[in-house]
Every structure is written in structure tokens, then in C-alpha cells.
Coordinates of C-alpha atoms and ligand atoms in Angstrom, one line a residue:
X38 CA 132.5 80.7 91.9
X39 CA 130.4 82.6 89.5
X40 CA 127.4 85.1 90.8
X41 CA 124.5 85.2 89.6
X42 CA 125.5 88.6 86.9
X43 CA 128.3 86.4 85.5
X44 CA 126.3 83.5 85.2
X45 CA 123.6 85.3 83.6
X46 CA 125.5 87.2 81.2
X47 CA 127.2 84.0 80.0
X48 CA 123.4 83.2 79.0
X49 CA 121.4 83.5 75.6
X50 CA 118.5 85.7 77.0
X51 CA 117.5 89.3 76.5
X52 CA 119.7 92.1 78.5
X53 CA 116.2 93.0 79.9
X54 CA 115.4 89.5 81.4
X55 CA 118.4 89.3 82.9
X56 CA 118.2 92.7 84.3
X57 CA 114.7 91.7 85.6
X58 CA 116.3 88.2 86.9
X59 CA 118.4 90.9 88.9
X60 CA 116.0 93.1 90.4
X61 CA 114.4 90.2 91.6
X62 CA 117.5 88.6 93.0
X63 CA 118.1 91.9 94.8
X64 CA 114.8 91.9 96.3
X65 CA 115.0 88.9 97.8
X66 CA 118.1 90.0 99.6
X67 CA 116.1 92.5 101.2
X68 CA 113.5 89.9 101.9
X69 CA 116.2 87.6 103.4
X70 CA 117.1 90.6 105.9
X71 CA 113.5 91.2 107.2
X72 CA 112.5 87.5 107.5
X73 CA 115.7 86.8 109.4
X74 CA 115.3 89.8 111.8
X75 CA 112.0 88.0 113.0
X76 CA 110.6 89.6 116.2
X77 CA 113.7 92.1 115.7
X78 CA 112.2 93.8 113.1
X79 CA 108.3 93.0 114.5
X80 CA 107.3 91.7 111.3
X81 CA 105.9 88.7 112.7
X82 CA 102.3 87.8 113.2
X83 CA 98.8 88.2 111.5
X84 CA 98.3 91.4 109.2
X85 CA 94.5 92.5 109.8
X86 CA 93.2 91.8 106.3
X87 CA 92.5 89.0 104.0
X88 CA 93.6 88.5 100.7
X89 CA 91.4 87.9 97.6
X90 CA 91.2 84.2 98.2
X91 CA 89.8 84.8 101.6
X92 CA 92.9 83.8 103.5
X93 CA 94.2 85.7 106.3
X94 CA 97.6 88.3 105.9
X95 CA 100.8 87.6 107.5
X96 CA 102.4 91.2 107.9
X97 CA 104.8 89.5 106.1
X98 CA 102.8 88.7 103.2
X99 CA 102.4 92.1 102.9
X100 CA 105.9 93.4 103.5
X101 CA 107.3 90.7 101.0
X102 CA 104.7 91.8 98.0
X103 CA 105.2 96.2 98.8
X104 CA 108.7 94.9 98.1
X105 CA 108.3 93.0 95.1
X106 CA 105.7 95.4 93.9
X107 CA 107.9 98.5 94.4
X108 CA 111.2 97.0 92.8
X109 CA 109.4 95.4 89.6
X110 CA 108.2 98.6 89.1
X111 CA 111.5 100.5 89.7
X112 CA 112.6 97.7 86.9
X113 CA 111.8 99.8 83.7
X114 CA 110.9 96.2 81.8
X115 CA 107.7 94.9 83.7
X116 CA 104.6 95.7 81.7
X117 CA 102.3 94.8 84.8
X118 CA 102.5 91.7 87.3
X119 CA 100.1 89.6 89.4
X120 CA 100.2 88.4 92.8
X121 CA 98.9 85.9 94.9
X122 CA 98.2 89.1 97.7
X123 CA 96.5 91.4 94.5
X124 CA 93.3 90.7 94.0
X125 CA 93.6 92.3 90.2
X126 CA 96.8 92.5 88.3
X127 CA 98.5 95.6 88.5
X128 CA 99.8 97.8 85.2
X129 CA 103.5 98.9 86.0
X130 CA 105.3 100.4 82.4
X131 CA 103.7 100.1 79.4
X132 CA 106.5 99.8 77.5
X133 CA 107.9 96.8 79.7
X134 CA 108.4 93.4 77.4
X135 CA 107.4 91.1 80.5
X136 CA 104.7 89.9 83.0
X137 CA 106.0 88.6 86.4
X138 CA 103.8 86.5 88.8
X139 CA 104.7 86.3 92.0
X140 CA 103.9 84.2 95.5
X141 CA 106.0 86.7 97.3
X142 CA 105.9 84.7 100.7
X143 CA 105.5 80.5 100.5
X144 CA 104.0 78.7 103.3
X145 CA 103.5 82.0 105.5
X146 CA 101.6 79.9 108.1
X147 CA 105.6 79.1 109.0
X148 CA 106.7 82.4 109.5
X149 CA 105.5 82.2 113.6
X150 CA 108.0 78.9 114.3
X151 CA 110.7 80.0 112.4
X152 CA 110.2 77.5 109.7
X153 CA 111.3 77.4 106.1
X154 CA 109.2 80.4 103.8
X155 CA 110.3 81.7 100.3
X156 CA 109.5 83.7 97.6
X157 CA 108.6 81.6 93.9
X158 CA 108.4 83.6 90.3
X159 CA 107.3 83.2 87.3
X160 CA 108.1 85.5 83.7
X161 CA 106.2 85.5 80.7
X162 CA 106.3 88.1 77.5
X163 CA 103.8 90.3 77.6
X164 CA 101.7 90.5 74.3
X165 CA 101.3 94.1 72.7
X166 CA 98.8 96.4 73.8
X167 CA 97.6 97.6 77.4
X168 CA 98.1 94.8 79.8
X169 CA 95.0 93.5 81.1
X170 CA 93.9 90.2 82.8
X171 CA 94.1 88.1 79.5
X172 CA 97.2 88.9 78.8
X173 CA 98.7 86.9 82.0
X174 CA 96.5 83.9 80.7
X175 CA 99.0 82.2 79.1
X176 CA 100.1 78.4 79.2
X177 CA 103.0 77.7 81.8
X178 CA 105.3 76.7 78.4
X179 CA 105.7 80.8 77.7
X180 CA 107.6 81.0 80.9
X181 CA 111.1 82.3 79.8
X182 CA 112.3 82.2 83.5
X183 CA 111.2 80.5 86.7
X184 CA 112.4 80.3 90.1
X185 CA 112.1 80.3 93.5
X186 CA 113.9 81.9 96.6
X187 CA 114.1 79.5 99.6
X188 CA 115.1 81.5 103.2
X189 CA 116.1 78.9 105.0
X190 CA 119.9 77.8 107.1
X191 CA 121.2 79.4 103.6
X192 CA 119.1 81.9 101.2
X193 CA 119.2 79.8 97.9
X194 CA 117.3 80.6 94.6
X195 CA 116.9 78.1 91.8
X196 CA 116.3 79.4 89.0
X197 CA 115.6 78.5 84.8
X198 CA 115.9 80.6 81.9
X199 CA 115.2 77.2 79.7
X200 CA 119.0 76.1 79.8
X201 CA 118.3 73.4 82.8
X202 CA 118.5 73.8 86.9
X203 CA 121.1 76.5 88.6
X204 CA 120.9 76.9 92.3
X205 CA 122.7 80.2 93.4
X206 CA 123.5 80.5 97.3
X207 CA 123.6 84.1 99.0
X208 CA 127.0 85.0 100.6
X209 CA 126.4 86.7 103.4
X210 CA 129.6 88.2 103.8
X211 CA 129.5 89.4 100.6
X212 CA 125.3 90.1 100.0
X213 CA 126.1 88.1 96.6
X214 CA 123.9 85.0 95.3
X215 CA 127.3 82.8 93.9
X216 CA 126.5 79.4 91.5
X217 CA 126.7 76.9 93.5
X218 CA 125.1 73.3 91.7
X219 CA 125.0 73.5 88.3
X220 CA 122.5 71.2 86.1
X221 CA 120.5 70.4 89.0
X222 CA 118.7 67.0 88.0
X223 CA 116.1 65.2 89.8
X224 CA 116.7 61.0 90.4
X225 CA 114.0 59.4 88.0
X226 CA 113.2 57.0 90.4
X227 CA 112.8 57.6 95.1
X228 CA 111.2 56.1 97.8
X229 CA 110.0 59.3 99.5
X230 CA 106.8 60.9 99.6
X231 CA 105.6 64.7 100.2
X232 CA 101.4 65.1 101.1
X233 CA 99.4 66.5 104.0
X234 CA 98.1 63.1 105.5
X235 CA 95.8 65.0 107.6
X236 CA 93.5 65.1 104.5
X237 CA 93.4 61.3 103.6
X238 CA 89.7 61.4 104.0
X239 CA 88.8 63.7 101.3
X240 CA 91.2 62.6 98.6
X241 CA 89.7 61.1 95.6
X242 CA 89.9 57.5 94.9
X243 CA 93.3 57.6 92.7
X244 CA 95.4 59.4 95.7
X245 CA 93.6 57.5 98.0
X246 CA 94.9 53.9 96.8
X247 CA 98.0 55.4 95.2
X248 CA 99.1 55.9 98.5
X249 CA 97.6 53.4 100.3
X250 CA 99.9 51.4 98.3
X251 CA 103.4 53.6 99.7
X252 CA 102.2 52.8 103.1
X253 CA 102.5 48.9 102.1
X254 CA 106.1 49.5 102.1
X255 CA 107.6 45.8 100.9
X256 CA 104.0 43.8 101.7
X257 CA 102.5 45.6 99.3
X258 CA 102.5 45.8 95.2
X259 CA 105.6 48.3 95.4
X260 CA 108.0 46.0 97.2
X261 CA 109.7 49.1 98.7
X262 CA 109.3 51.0 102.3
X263 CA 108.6 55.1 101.3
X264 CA 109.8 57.8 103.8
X265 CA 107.5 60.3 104.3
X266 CA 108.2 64.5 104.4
X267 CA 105.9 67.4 104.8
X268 CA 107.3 71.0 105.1
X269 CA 104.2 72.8 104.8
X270 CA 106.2 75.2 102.1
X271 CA 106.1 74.3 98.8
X272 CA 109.4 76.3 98.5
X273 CA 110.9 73.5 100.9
X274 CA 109.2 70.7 99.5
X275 CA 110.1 71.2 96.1
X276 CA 113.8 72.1 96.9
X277 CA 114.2 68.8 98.6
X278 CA 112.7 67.0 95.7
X279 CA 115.4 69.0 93.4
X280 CA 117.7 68.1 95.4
X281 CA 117.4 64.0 96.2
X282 CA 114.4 63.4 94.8
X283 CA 110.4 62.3 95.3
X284 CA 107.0 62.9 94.8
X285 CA 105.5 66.0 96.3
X286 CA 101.7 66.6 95.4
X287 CA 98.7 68.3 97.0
X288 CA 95.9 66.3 95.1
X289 CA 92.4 67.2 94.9
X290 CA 90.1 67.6 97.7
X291 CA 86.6 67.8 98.6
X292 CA 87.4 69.4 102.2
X293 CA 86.0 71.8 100.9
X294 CA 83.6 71.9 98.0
X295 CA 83.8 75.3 96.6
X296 CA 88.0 75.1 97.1
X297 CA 89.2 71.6 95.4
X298 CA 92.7 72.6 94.9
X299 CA 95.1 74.2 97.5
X300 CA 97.9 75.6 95.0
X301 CA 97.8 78.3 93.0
X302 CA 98.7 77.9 88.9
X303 CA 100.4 81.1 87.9
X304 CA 102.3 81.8 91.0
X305 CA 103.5 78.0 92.3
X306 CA 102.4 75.4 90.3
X307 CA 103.1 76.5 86.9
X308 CA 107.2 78.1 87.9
X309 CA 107.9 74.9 90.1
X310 CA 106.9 72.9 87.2
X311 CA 109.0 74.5 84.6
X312 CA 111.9 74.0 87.2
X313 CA 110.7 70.2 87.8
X314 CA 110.7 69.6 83.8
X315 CA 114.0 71.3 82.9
X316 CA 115.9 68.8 86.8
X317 CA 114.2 66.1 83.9
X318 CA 111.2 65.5 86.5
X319 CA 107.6 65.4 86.1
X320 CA 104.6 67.8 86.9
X321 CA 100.8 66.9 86.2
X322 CA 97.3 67.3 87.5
X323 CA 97.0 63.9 87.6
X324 CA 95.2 64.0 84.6
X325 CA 97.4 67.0 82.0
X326 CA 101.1 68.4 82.0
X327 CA 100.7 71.6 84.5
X328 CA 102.3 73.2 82.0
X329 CA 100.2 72.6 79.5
X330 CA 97.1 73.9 81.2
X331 CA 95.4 77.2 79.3
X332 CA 94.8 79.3 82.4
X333 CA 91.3 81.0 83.2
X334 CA 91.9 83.3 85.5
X335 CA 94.8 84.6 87.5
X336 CA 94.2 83.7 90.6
X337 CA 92.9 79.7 89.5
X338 CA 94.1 77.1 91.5
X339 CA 95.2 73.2 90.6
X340 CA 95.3 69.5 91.5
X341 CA 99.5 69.4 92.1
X342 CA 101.8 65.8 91.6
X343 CA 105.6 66.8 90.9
X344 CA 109.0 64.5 91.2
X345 CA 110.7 62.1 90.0
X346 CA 109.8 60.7 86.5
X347 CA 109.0 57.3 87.1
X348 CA 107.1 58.2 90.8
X349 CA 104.9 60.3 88.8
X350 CA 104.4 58.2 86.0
X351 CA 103.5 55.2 88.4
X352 CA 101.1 57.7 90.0
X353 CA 99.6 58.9 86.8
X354 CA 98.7 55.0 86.1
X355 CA 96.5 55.1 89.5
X356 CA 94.7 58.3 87.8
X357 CA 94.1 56.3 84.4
X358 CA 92.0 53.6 86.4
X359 CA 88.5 53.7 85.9
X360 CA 87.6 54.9 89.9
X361 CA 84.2 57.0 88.5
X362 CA 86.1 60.1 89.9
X363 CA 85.3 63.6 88.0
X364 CA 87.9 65.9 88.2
X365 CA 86.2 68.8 89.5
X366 CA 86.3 72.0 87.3
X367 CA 88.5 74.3 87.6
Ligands
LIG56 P1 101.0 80.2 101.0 O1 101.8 80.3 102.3 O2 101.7 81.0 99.9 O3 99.5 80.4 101.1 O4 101.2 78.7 100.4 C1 101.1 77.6 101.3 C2 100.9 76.4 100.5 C3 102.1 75.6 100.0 O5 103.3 76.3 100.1 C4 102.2 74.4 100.9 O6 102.7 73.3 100.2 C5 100.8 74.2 101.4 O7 100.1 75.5 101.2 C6 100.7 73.8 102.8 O8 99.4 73.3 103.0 P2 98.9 72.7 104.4 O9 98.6 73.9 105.3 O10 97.7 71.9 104.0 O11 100.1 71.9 105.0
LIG57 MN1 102.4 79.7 98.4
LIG58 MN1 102.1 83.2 99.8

């Protein structure tokens, strides 16, 4: 089996990107070690902070970004990167050629009950000149790698540099990530289903009778039973899709009216979605390609539907309808 330096040199990108593809491989080793050390290592539980986007700190969330943060900067090619737990982005070498975004610890609320958690990245180039907050504000198309780390039974990435789907799996014997599925590709058509159910009551109209319609199973227009899954990581939810398919989305919301979207754009939505296009799947608000969405501001979140090409299409037709629904702005 190939690791992940073999694999990568075998690759048309820059010597930099795959020395920065590296760094971050390596730190997710580390990040492997500390999550599976649990109580061992007392890194479980509630930090006493918030982050920018009001939501309480795991200590975890914290450990996982000083990591990221310190390695990226060790790197030598990160011009500056930006962080779901940073409230601004932060300027590392100014002679670095990339950006990284990171979500250094998905669905934290699992880390208590030793549930599934990982780490999702995004790269862009970074334009000339001192890095500021604009400079991250690029479409998800710049990406020129994506991936995420999953800590689960095995520590897998996935990763894209624009040539397709490779998931890696970490030896542990050997501490190295080896290729292990190659051209991942996601079915075009499934009969499963990834959403919070618990918030059925504030979806708009579109999700409301998009799903309605699953829950029909063969009585209703689909003719098909769905299976339902909810992971409460988008690491885990998206790896399943990669692997046997479905629709995973968190849709709009008015739970909460100041807080319509759940997921954040530059450091989940956007790399899952460049990984999801190049497995031949489909990502969307509902309403645009993810990918195609000129970001505002770093920390913007978005309306999420992701999967299998035909699911998504099918659930893109339910958006089309006239249902008097405004997507809220951004
Ligand atoms: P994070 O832990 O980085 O804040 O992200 C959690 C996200 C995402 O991973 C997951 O799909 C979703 O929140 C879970 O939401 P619910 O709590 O509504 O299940
Ligand atoms: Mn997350
Ligand atoms: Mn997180």
C-alpha cells in the first residue's frame, strides 16, 4: 500500500502543497493520540470560554486548533489561516503561497460519549500582498485541496487535490496514513437520509414536504422506504455518504431568527463540497452550488444539502416550487 508521501508525490501539485498536505496529516496523528486518550489525558469536558459564534469551548476545541495553529505555522508555506475557534484570521508567514481554514474539532458536542469527531480543511492560494480578511473571501472553486480527518474505530482522512476522492487509513503500528480506496465515488442514486428531525418544525416549506415525502416510503410519490441516519458530526455523516451513499443536509431554520444556518462555509461546507463534487455527488443551498457561493465573511454560515446526484437533484426540484419561502440572507 502506498502512504500518503508516495501517493502525494505521484501527484501534479506544488512541492509546497504537498508539504502542507503533510504537516496537516501529521497533526492529525497527534490529534488522533489526545482524542483517544479521553479521560487519560483529561482533555474531556467544557473549556470555560466561548468562541466568536457564541458557542461554548470543548477543551478539545481548543487543544485541536493550538495544534493546528502551531504546526501551520511551523509549515513555512501558510501565509495566514482561519478558524472556526478564531474570531479573526490569523497572519502566520508572509511569504507563505496558501490560506488554510480549518474546523479543527467536528461535532465536539460528541467528544463526552465517545462518539465520532474529526478535523475538516480547506486550502486556497493566497493573493499577493498582506493577508487580511478579504483575502480568505474566495469562492469554494479556488480550493486546491480539501479534506477531512475522521477519528473514529480507524483514523481515516479523505482527501482532494482536484484528481477525484483518496481515503488514507492511519496504521497504528506504523503511525502512517496508507491509501486505502482509491477514486472514492458516491452512488448517484440511495434510499437513506441524514437531518436533525428534532427541528421539523422550523424548516421551511421545501424541506418540510421534501421530506415529508421520504417518510411515505412506498405509499407515497417516491415508491421507496428511506433509512434514516444522524451522527451529529458532519465528519461522520459525510464519510458515510462517501462511502454508500445519501443525502445529508442541515436546511434552513428559523429556530432561531438571527442564526438560519447551522454550518459554517469556509470551514465545512465549502471542503466537504469540493470532496462531494470530485465522489461525482452533489452540494447546494438548495437554491446555488456551495461552491459557487462568493463568501462575505469568514465566519458566514449556510443552508447545507449534499449526496448522491439524483437525491439532490430530486431535492432541488422541491426548492424550485413556488412555496413563498425567502431564503433568508446570509
Ligand atoms: P462543531 O462541533 O464543529 O460545532 O460542528 C457541529 C455541526 C456538524 O458537525 C453537525 O452536523 C451538526 O453540527 C450537528 O448538529 P445538531 O447538534 O443539530 O445535531
Ligand atoms: Mn463543525
Ligand atoms: Mn468544531
Amino acid at each position: 500500500m502506498q502512504t500518503l508521501a508516495q501517493y502525494l508525490s505521484a501527484q501534479t501539485i506544488s512541492p509546497s502543497l504537498s508539504q502542507l498536505i503533510l504537516t496537516l496529516a501529521n497533526t492529525s496523528k497527534e490529534i488522533s493520540h489526545a482524542v483517544q486518550h479521553g479521560a487519560l489525558a483529561g482533555v474531556l469536558g467544557a473549556a470555560d470560554s466561548e468562541n466568536v459564534q457564541g458557542e461554548t469551548q470543548k477543551k478539545l476545541d481548543i487543544i485541536t486548533n493550538d495544534m493546528l495553529k502551531d504546526s501551520l505555522a511551523a509549515d513555512g508555506h501558510v501565509k495566514a489561516l482561519a478558524s472556526e475557534e478564531e474570531d479573526f484570521i490569523v497572519p502566520v508567514n508572509p511569504q507563505g503561497e496558501y490560506l488554510v481554514c480549518f474546523d479543527p474539532l467536528d461535532g465536539s458536542s460528541n467528544i463526552d460519549i465517545n462518539s465520532l469527531v474529526g478535523t475538516i480543511f480547506s486550502v486556497l492560494p493566497a493573493p499577493a500582498g498582506e493577508a487580511t480578511e478579504q483575502s480568505f473571501l474566495q469562492s469554494g472553486r479556488n480550493q486546491v485541496a480539501a479534506g477531512y480527518m475522521l477519528y473514529g474505530p480507524s483514523t481515516m482522512m479523505a482527501l482532494t487535490t482536484g484528481n477525484g476522492v483518496q481515503f488514507f487509513t492511519l496504521n497504528p503500528e506504523t503511525n502512517e496514513y496508507l491509501l486505502t480506496n482509491e477514486q472514492v465515488t458516491i452512488s448517484t442514486d440511495t434510499s437513506e437520509f441524514a437531518i436533525n428531525m428534532s427541528n421539523q418544525r422550523f424548516w421551511q416549506a421545501p424541506m418540510q414536504t421534501y421530506i415529508a415525502d421520504l417518510l411515505l416510503g412506498e405509499i407515497g410519490p417516491r415508491q421507496k422506504s428511506f433509512n434514516m441516519r444522524w451522527i451529529a458530526a458532519m465528519v461522520g455523516d459525510v464519510h458515510r455518504v462517501l462511502c454508500r451513499g445519501g443525502i445529508f443536509t442541515y436546511p434552513t431554520d428559523n429556530k432561531n431568527p438571527n442564526k438560519p444556518y447551522k454550518l459554517r462555509l469556509m470551514y465545512e461546507a465549502n471542503p466537504m463540497a469540493l470532496l462531494v463534487e470530485q465522489a461525482q455527488g452533489k452540494a447546494s443551498t438548495g437554491y446555488q452550488d456551495i461552491l459557487d457561493i462568493e463568501p462575505e465573511h469568514i465566519h458566514q454560515r449556510v443552508a447545507v444539502i449534499l449526496g448522491s446526484a439524483n437525491e439532490v437533484a430530486t431535492c432541488l426540484e422541491y426548492h424550485q416550487q413556488n412555496y413563498n419561502d425567502q431564503e433568508p440572507a446570509l
